[in-house]
CSV table of C-alpha atoms in Angstrom, one decimal:
chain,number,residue,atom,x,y,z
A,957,UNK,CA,-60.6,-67.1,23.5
A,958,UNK,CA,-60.5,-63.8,25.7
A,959,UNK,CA,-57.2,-63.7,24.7
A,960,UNK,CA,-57.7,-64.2,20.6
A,961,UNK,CA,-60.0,-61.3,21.0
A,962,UNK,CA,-58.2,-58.4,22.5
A,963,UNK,CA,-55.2,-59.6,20.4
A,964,UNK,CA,-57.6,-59.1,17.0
A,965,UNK,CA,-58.5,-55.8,18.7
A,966,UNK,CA,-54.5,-54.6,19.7
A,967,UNK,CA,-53.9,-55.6,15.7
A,968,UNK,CA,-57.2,-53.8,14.5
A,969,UNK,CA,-56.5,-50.9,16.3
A,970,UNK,CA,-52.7,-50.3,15.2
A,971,UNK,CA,-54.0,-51.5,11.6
A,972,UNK,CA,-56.3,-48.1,12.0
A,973,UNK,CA,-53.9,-46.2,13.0
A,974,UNK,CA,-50.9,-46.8,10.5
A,975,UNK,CA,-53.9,-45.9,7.8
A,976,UNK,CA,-54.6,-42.8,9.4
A,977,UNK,CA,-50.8,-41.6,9.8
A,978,UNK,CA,-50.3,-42.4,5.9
A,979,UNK,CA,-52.9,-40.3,5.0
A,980,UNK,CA,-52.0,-37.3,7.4
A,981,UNK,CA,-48.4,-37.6,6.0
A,982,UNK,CA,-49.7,-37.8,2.5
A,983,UNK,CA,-51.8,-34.8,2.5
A,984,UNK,CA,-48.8,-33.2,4.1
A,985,UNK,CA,-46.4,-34.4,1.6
A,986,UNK,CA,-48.9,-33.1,-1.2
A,987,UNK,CA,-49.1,-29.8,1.1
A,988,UNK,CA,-45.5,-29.4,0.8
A,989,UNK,CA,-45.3,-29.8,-3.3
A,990,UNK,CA,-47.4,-27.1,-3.3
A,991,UNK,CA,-45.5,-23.2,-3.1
A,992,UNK,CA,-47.0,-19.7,-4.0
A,993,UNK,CA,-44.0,-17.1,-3.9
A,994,UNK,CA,-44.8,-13.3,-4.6
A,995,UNK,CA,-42.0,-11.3,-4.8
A,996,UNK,CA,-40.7,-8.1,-6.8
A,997,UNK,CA,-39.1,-4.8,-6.9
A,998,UNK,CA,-39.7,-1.0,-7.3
A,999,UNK,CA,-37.0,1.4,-8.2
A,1000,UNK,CA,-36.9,5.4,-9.4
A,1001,UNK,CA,-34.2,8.0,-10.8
A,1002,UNK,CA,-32.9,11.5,-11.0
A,1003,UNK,CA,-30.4,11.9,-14.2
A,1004,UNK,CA,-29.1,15.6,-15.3
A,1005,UNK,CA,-26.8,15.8,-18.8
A,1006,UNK,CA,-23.5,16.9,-18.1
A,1007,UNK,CA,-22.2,18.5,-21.5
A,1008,UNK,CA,-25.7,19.7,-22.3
A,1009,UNK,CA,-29.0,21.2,-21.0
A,1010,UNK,CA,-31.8,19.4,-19.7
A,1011,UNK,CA,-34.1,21.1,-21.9
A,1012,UNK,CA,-35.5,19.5,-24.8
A,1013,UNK,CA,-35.1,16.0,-23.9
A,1014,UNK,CA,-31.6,15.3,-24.0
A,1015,UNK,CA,-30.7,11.8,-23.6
A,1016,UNK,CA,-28.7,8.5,-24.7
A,1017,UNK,CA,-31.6,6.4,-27.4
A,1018,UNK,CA,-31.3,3.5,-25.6
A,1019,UNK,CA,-34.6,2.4,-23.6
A,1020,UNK,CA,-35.6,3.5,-20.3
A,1021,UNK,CA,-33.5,5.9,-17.9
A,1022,UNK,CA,-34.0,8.6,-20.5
A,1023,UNK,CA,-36.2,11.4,-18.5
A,1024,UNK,CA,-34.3,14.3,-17.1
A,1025,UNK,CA,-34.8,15.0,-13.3
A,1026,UNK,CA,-36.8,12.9,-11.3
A,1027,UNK,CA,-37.9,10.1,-12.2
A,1028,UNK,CA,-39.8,6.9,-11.5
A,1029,UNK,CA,-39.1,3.9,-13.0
A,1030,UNK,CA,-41.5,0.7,-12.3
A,1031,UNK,CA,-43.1,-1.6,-10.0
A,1032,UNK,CA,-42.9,-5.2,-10.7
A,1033,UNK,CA,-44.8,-7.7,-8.6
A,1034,UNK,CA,-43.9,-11.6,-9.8
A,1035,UNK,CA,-46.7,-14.3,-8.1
A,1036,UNK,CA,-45.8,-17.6,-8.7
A,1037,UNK,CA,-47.6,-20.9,-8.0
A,1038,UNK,CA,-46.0,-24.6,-8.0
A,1039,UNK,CA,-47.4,-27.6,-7.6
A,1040,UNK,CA,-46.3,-30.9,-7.9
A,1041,UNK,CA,-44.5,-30.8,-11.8
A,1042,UNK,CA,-46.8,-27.9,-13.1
A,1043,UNK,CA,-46.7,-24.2,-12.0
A,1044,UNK,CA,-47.5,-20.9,-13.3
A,1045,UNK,CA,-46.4,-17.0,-13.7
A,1046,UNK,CA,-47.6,-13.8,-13.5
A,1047,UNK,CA,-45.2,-11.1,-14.0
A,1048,UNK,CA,-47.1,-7.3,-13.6
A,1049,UNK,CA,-45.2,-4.3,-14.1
A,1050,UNK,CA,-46.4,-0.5,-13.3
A,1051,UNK,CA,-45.2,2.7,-14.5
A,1052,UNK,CA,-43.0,4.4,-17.3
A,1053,UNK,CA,-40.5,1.8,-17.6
A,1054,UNK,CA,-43.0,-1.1,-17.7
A,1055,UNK,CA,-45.2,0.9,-20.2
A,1056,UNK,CA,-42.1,1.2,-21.8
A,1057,UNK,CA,-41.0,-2.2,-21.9
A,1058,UNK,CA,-44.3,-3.6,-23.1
A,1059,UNK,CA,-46.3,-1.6,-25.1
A,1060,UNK,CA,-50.3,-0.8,-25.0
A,1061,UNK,CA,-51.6,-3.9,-26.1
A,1062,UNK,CA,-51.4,-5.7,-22.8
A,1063,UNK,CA,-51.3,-2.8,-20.5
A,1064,UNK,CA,-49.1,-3.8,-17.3
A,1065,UNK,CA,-48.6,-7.9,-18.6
A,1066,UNK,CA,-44.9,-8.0,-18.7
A,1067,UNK,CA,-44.9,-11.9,-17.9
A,1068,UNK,CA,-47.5,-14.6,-17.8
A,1069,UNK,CA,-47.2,-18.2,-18.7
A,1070,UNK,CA,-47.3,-21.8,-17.1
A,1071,UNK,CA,-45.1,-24.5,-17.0
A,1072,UNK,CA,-44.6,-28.0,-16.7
A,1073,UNK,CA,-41.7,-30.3,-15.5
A,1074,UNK,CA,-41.5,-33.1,-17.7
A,1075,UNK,CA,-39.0,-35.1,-16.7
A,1076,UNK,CA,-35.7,-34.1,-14.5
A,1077,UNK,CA,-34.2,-32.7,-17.7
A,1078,UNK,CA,-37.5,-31.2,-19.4
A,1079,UNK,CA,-39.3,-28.4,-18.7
A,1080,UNK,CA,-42.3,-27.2,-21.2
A,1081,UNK,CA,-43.1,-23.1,-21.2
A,1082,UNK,CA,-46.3,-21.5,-22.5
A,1083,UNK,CA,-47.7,-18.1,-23.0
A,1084,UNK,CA,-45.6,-14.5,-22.4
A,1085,UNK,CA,-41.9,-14.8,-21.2
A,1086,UNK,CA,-39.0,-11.9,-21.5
A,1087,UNK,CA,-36.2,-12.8,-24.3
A,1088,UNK,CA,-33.7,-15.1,-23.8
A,1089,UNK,CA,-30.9,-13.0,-26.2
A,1090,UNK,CA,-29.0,-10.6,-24.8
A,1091,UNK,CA,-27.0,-9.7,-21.6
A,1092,UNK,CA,-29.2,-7.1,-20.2
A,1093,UNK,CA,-33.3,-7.4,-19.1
A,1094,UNK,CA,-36.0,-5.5,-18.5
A,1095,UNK,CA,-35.8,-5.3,-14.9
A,1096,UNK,CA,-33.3,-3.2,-13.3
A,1097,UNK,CA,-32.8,-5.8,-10.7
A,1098,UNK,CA,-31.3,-8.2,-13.2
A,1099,UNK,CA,-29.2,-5.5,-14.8
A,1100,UNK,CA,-25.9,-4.2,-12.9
A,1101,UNK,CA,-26.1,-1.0,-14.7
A,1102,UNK,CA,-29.5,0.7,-14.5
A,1103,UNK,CA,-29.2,2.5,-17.9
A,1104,UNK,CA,-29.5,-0.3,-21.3
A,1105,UNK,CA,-27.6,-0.6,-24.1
A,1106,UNK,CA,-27.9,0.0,-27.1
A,1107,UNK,CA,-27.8,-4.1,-28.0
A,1108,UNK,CA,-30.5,-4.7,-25.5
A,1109,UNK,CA,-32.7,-2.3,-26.3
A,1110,UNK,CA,-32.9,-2.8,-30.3
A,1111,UNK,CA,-33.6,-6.6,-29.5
A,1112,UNK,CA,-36.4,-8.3,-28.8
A,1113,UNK,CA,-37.9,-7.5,-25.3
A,1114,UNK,CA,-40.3,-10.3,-25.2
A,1115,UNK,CA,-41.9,-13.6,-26.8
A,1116,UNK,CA,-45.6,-15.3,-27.0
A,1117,UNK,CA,-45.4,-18.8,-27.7
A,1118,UNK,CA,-44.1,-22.4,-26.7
A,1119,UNK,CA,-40.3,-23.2,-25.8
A,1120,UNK,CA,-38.7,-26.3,-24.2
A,1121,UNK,CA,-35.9,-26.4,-22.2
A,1122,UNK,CA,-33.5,-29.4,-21.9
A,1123,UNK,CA,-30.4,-29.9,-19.3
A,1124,UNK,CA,-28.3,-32.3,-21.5
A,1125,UNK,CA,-26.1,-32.6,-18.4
A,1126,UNK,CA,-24.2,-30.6,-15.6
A,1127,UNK,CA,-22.8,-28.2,-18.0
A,1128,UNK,CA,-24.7,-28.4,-21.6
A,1129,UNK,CA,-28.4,-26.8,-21.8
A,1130,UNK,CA,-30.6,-26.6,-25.0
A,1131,UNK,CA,-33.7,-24.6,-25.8
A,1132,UNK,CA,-36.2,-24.6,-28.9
A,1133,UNK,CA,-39.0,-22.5,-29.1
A,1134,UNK,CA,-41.8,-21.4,-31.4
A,1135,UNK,CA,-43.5,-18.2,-31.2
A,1136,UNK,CA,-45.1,-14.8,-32.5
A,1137,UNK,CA,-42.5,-12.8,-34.6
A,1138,UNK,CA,-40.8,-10.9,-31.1
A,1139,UNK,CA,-43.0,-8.7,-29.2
A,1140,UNK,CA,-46.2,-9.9,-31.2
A,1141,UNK,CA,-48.0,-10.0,-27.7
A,1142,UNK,CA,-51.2,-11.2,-28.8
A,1143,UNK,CA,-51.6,-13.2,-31.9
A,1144,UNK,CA,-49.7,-13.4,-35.5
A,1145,UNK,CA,-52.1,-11.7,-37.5
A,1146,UNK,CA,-49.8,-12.0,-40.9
A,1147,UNK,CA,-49.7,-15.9,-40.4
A,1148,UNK,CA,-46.1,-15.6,-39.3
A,1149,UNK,CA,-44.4,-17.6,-36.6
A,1150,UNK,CA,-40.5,-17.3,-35.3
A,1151,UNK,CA,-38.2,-20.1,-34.5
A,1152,UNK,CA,-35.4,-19.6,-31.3
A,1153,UNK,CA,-33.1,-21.4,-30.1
A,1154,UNK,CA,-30.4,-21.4,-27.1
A,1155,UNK,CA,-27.3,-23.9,-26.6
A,1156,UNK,CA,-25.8,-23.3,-23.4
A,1157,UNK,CA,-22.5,-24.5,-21.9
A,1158,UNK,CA,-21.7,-23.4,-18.4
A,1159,UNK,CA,-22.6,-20.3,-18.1
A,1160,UNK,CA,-22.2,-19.0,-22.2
A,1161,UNK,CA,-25.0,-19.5,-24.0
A,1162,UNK,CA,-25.4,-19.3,-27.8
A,1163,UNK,CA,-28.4,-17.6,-28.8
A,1164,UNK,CA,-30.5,-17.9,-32.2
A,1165,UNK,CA,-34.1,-15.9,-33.5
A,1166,UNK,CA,-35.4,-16.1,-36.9
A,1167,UNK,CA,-38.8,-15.0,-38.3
A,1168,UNK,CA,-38.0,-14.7,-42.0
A,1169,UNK,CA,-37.5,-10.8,-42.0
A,1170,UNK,CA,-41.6,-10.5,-39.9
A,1171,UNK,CA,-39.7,-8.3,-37.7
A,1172,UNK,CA,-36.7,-8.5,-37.0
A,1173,UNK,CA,-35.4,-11.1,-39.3
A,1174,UNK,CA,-32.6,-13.2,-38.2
A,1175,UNK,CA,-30.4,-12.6,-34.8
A,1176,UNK,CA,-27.6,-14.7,-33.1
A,1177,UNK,CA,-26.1,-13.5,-29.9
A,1178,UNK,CA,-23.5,-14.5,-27.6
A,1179,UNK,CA,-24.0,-13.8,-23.5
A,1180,UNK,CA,-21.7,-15.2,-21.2
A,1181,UNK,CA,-19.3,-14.3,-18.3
A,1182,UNK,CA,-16.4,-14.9,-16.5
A,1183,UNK,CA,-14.8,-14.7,-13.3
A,1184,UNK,CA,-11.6,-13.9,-13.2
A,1185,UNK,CA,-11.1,-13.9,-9.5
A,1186,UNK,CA,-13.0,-14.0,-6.6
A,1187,UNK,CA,-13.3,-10.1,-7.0
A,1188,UNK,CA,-13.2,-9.3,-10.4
A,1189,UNK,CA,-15.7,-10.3,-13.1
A,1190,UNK,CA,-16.1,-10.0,-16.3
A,1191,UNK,CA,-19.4,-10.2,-19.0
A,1192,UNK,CA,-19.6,-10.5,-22.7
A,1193,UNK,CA,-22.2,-9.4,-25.4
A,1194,UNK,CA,-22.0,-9.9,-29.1
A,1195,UNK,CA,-25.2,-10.0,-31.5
A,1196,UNK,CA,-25.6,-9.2,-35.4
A,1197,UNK,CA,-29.2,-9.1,-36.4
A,1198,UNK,CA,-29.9,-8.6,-40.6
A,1199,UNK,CA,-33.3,-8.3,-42.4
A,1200,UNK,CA,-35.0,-6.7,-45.1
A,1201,UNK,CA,-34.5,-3.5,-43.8
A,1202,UNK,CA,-32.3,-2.1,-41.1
A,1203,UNK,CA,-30.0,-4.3,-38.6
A,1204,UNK,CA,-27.1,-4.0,-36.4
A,1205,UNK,CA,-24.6,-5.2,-35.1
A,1206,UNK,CA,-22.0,-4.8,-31.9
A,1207,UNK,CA,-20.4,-5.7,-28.7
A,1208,UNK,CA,-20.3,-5.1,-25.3
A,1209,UNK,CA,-18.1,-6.0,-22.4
A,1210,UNK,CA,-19.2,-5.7,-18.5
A,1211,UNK,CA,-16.1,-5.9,-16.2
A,1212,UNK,CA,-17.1,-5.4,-12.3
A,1213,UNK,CA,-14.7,-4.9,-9.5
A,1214,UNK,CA,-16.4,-6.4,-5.9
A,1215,UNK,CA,-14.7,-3.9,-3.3
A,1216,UNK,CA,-16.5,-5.3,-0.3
A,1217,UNK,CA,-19.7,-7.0,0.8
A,1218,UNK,CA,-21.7,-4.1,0.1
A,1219,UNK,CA,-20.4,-2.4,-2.4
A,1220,UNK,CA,-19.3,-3.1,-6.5
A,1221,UNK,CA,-17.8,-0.5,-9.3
A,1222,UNK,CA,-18.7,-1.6,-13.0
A,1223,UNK,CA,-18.3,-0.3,-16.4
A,1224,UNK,CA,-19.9,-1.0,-19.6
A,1225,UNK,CA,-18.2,-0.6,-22.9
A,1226,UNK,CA,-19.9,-0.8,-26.0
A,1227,UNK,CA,-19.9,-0.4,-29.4
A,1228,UNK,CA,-22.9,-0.3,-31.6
A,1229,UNK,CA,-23.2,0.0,-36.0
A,1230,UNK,CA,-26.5,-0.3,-37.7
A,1231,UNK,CA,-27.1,-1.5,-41.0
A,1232,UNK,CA,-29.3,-1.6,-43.9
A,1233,UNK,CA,-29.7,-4.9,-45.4
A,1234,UNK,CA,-26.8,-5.8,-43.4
A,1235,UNK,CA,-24.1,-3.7,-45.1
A,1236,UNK,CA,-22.3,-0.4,-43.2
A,1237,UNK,CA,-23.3,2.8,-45.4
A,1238,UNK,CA,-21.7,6.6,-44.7
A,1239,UNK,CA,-25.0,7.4,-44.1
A,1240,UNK,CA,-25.2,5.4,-41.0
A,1241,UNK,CA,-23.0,5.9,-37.7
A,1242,UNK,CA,-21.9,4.2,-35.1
A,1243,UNK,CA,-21.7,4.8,-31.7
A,1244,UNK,CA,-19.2,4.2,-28.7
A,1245,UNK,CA,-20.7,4.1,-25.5
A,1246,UNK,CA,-18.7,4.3,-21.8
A,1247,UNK,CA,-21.1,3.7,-18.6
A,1248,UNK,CA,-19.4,3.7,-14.9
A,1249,UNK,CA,-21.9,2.4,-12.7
A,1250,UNK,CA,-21.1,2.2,-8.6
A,1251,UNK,CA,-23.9,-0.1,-6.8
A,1252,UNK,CA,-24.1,-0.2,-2.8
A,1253,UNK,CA,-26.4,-2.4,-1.1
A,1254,UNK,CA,-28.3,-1.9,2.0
A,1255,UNK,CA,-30.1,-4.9,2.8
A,1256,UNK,CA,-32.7,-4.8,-0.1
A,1257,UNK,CA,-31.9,-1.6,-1.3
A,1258,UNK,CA,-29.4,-0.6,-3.6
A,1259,UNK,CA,-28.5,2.8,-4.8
A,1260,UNK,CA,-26.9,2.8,-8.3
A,1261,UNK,CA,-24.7,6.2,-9.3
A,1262,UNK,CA,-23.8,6.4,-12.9
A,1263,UNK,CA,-22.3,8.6,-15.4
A,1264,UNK,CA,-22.4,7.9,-18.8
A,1265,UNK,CA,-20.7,9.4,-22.1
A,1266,UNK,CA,-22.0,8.8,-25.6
A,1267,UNK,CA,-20.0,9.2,-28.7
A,1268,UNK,CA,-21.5,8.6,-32.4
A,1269,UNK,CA,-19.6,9.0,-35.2
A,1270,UNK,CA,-18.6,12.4,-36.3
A,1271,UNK,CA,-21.0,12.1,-39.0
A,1272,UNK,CA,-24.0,11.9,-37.0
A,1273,UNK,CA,-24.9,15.1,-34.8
A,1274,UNK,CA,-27.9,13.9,-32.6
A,1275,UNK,CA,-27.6,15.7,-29.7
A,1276,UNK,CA,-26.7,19.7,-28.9
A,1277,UNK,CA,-24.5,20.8,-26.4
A,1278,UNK,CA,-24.7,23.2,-23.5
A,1279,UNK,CA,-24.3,26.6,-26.2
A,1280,UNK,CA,-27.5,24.5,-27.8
A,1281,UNK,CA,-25.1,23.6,-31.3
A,1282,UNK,CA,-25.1,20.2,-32.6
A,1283,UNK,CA,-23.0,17.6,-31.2
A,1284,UNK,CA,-21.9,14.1,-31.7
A,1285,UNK,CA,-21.6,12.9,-28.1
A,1286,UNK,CA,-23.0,13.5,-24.7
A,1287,UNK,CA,-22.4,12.7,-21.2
A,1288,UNK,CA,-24.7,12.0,-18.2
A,1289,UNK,CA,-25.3,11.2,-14.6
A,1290,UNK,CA,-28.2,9.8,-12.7
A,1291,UNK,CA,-28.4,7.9,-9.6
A,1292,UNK,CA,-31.2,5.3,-8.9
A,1293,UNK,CA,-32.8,3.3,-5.8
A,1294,UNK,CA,-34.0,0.2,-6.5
A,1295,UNK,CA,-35.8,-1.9,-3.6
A,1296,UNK,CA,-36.2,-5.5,-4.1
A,1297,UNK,CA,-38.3,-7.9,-2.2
């Protein structure tokens, strides 16, 4: 009978403790599906025109990048909570190229939305997210040349709404979304919505935005990339956007030579046309745009030199050269540090 008992007790006790180390490893299991992450960047600029004064504001209409001397561009700090299948985002941004890139209606909210996993292949986004079209983005981080185009920066910058993205297998990715007409940051006030969509196949996506000529009316873009050695690589931009009342269309093409670990040499070529109601008129130029951009890493920072030449059409006279007459084209340099953590 002695016996019985202290066996009960042996099989009691390790009963107790097997429930105990489950629930330790449980909680720690749950501990580790759960991940804050705050990261970011801060980055700022001196540019002087080449063929023409500083004076007066001389400078490439593309967004940011477009003050003479120095400069500062933005700080961006990203938070982001996971846990388990559902997480969320808060992307703040701080100073001219933020303000910029944003607006005044949400003053330093470039990003801010949850998500929530679905399945393996499913992931649900609402609230504020940056667009999806385009090659370039609004932080310089993202970008390999610090100054935009002029594709990015007639597109939309941002969306409010819902999307859903699917990975139909290793190589094939869909996206479908419904929003506020692009950079709408609150609320639709006209009653209007916009549809998007994204079909992606290893690394080229297809891009689609419609919101029945709201804002920008109808958009398709192509962003992909290639590399054509372990060295050398090479990006691609098209878009053509038509509405009611001006459009555009263009191209652009990002090769980039790798030289060693620390160092890259890039250039962007691009060619830009607006329209009105999608149809090229004399009284509307184009404009062929050149940008060599060198980027050298030390640990997290990289400085970015750039010179840039922009040529419109001979037609279209919107900048003034160093004598202060009228001129179709101007050049640039600037170099930037941008410091990523």
């Amino acid at each position: 009978m002695k016996t019985i008992i202290n066996t009960n007790f042996v099989k009691n006790l390790f009963l107790a403790g097997f429930a105990f180390a489950s629930i330790v490893t449980s909680a720690q299991e749950e501990e580790k599906q759960k991940k804050f992450t705050l990261g970011g960047s801060l980055d700022a600029y001196f540019r002087t025109n080449l063929s023409s004064t500083d004076v007066g504001a001389q400078a490439p209409t593309t967004s940011f990048a477009d003050g003479t001397g120095f400069n500062l561009g933005m700080a961006n700090l990203i938070a982001s909570y996971e846990n388990g299948k559902v997480g969320a985002v808060a992307d703040l941004v701080f100073g001219p190229r933020g303000d910029a890139a944003i607006g005044g209606d949400i003053p330093n909210v470039n990003q801010l939305y949850a998500y929530w996993n679905v399945s393996e292949g499913t992931t649900l986004t609402f609230g504020r997210f940056n667009t999806y079209l385009g090659y370039e983005v609004i932080s310089p981080t993202g970008n390999f040349n610090y100054s935009t185009s002029y594709l990015f920066s007639n597109g939309p910058f941002s969306h409010v709404g819902l999307k859903a993205d699917f990975a139909l297998s290793d190589d094939f990715s869909l996206m479908l979304a419904i929003m506020n007409p692009t950079d709408t940051n609150f609320n639709s006030e006209t009653g209007a919505y916009s549809l998007g969509a994204q079909l992606g196949y290893s690394g080229q996506y297809l891009n689609f935005y419609y919101d029945g000529g709201e804002v920008l009316g109808f958009e398709v873009d192509y962003t992909g990339g290639f590399d054509l050695s372990d060295s050398f690589y090479l990006g691609i931009n098209a878009a053509l956007a038509t509405d009611e009342g001006n459009g555009f269309y263009g191209a652009a093409l990002y090769p980039q030579y790798k030289t060693s670990e620390d160092f890259t040499l890039g250039l962007r070529g691009e060619y830009f046309q607006p329209t009105i109601d999608g149809v090229d008129t004399g009284d509307i130029a184009s404009v062929l745009a050149l940008t060599l951009t060198g980027s050298y890493s030390v640990e997290n920072l990289t400085f970015k030199p750039e010179i840039r030449l922009d040529s419109w059409s001979d037609d279209f006279e919107p900048f003034v050269d160093n004598d202060g007459d009228a001129t179709n084209g101007l050049s640039s340099f600037l170099i930037a540090a941008i410091y990523s953590f």
